[in-house]
Short mmCIF file of C-alpha atoms in Angstrom, two decimals:
data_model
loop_
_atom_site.label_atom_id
_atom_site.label_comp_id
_atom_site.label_asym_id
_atom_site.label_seq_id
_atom_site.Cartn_x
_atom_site.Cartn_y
_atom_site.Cartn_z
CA UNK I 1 -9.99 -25.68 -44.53
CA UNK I 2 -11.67 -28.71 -46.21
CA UNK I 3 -9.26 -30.52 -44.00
CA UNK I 4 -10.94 -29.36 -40.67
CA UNK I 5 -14.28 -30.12 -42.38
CA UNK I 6 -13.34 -33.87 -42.86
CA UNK I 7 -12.27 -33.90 -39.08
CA UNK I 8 -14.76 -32.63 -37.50
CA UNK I 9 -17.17 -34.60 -40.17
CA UNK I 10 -14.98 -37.90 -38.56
CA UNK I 11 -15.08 -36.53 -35.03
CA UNK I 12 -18.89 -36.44 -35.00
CA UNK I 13 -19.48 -40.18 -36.61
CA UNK I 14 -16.89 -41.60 -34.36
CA UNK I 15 -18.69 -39.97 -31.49
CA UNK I 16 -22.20 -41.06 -32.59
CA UNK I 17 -20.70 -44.40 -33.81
CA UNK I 18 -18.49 -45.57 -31.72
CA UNK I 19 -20.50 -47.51 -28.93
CA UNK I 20 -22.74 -49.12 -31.42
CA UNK I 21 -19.39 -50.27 -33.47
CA UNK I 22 -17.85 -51.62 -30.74
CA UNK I 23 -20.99 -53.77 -29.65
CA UNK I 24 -21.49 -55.02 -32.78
CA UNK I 25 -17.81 -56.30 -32.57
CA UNK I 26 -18.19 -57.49 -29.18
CA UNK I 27 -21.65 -59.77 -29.97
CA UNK I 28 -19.62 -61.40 -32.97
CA UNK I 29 -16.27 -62.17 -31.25
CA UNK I 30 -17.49 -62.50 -27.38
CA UNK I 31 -14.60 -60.76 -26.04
CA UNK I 32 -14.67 -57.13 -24.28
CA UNK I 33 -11.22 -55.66 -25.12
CA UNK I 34 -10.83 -57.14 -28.81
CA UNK I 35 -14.12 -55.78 -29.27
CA UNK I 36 -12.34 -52.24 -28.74
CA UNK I 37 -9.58 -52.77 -30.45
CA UNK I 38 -11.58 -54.25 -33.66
CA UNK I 39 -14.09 -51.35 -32.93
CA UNK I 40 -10.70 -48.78 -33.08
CA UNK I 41 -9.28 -50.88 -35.75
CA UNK I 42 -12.47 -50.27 -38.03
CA UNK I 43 -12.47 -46.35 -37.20
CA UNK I 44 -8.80 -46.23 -38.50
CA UNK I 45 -10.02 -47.77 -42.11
CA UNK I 46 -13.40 -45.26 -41.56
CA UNK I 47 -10.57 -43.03 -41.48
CA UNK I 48 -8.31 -43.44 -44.16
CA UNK I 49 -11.16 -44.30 -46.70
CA UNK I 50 -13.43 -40.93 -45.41
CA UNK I 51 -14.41 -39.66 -48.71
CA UNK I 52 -15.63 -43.31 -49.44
CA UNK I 53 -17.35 -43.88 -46.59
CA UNK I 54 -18.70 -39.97 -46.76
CA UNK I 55 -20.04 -40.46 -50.46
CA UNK I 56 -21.76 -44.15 -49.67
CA UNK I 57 -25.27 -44.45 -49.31
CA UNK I 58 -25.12 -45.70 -45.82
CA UNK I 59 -21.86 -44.74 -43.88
CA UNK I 60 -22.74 -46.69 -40.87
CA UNK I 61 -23.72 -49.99 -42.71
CA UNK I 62 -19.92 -49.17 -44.41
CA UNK I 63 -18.37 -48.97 -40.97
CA UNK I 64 -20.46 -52.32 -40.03
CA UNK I 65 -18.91 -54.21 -42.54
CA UNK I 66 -15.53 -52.99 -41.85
CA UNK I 67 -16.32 -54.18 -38.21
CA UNK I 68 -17.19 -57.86 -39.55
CA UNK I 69 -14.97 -58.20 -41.53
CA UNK I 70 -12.23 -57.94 -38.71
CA UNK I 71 -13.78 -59.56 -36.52
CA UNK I 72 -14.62 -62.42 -39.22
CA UNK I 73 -10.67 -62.40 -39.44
CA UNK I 74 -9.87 -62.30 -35.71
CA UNK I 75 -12.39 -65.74 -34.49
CA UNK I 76 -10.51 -67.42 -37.86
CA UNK I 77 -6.76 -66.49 -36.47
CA UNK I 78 -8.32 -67.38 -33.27
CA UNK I 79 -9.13 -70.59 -34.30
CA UNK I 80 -6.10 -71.74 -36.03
CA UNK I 81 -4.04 -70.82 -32.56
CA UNK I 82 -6.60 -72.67 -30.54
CA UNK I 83 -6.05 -75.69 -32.99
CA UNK I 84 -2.56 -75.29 -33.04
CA UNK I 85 -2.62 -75.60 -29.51
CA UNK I 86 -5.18 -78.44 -29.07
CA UNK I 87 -2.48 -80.50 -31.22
CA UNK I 88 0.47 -79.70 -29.26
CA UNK I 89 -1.95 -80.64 -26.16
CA UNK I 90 -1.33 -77.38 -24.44
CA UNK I 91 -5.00 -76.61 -24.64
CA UNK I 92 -7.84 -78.77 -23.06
CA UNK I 93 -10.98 -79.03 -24.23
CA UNK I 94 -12.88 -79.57 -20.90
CA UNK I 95 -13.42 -76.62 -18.84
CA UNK I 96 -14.01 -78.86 -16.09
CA UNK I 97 -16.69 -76.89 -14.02
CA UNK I 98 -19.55 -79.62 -14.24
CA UNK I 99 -20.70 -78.97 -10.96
CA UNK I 100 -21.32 -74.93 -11.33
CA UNK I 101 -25.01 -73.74 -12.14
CA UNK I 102 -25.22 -72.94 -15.82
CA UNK I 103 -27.03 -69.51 -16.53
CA UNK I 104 -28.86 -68.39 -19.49
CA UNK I 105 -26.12 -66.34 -21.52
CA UNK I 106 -27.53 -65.13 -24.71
CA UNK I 107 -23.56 -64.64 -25.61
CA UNK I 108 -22.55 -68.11 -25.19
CA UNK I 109 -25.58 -69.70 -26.95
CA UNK I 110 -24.74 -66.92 -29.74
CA UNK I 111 -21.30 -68.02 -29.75
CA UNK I 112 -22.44 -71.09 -30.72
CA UNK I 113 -24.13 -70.28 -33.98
CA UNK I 114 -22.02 -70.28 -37.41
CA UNK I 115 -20.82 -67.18 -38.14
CA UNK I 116 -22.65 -66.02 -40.85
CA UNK I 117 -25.63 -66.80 -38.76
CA UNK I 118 -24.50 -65.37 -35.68
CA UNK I 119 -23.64 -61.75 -38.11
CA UNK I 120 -27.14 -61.94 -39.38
CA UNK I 121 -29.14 -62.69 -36.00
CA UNK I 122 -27.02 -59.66 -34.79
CA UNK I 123 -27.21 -56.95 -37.30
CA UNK I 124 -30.81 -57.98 -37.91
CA UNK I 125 -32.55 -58.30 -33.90
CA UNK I 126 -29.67 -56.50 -32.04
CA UNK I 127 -29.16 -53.02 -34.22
CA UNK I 128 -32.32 -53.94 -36.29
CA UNK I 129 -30.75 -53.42 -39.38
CA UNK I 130 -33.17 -53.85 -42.75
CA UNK I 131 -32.26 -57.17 -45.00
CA UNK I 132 -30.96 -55.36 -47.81
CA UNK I 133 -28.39 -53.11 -45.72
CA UNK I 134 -27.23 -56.71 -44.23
CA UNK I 135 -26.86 -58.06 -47.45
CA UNK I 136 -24.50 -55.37 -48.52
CA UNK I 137 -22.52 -55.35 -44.97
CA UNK I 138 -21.86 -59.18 -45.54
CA UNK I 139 -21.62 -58.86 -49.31
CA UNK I 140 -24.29 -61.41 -49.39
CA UNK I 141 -28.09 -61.66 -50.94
CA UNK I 142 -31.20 -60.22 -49.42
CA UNK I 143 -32.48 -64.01 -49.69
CA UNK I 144 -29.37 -65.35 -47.74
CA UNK I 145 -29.12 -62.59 -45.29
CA UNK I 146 -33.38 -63.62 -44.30
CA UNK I 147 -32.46 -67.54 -44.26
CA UNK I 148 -29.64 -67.12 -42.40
CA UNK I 149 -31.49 -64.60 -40.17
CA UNK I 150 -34.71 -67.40 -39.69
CA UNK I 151 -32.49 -69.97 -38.76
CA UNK I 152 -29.69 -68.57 -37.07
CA UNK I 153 -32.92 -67.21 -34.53
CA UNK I 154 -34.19 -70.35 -34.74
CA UNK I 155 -31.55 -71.79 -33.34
CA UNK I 156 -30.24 -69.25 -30.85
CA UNK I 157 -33.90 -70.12 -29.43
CA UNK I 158 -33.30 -73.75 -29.44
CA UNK I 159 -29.80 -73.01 -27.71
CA UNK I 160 -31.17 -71.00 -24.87
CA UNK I 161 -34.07 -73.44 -24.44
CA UNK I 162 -31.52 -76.36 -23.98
CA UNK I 163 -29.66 -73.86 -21.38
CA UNK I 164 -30.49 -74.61 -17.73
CA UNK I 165 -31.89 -71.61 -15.93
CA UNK I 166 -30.62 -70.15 -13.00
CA UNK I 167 -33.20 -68.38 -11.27
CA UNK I 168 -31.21 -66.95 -8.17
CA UNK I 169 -30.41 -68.69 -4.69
CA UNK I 170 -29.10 -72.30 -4.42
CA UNK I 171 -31.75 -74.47 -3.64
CA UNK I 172 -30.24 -78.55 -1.87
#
């Protein structure tokens, strides 16, 4: 009986979850499907570790850091293939599309910001987590989590400012 408990218990915070997990994983990595798969990938560790996650103070921040953590580990396997690639000069670095419009994209000038920055700006202004439930999702200190969180805006503002605006209908 217990058993169906802990199912149902896991149904219901995969239902309420879900979504918000597999946002958070797409703002990090940039990319729609893995964002999914981390998003499934991080429910399957929820899973397995249940009476952790149950007990801890905050079961979503536990899932959250499950979440970075992958997705920490997919941009870094990412980037080794993409420099792996670059060397064997199968891979170009120009995207060659200098004469389209650039548009503001929040997700590209994100993309840009370190990753530890990029974690903090999201947990913190996109889920509006507190400082101290950061800290312990990224297993760093409250003080880190609100310098990275200062900057990493900071920057993201700088980004989009630097971005061209497209404001609809080509004007020439």
């Amino acid at each position: 009986m217990p058993e169906q408990d802990a199912e149902r218990a896991f149904r219901r915070f995969f239902d309420a979850h879900h979504t918000d997990l597999s946002r958070l994983a797409y703002l990090v990595t940039g990319e729609t499907q893995i964002a999914d798969d981390l998003a499934s990938d991080a429910f399957v560790e929820v899973w397995r570790h249940w009476e952790r996650v149950q007990a801890a103070d905050s079961p979503i921040a536990y899932a959250r850091g499950i979440v970075t953590n992958l997705a920490r580990q997919w941009i870094k396997k990412q980037t080794r293939e993409r420099a792996g690639l670059l060397r064997l000069g199968l891979l170009r670095r120009d995207r060659g599309e200098t004469d389209t419009p650039a548009i503001l994209d929040v997700r590209a000038a994100l993309g840009r910001l370190p990753l530890r920055r990029r974690e903090c700006v999201i947990l913190r202004y996109a889920f509006d987590v507190p400082e101290k439930e950061v800290a312990a999702i990224l297993g760093i200190s409250v003080g880190a989590v609100k310098s990275h969180s200062s900057r990493g805006a900071a920057q993201l503002s700088e980004f989009l400012r630097e971005m061209p605006l497209m404001t609809g209908g080509h004007h020439g």
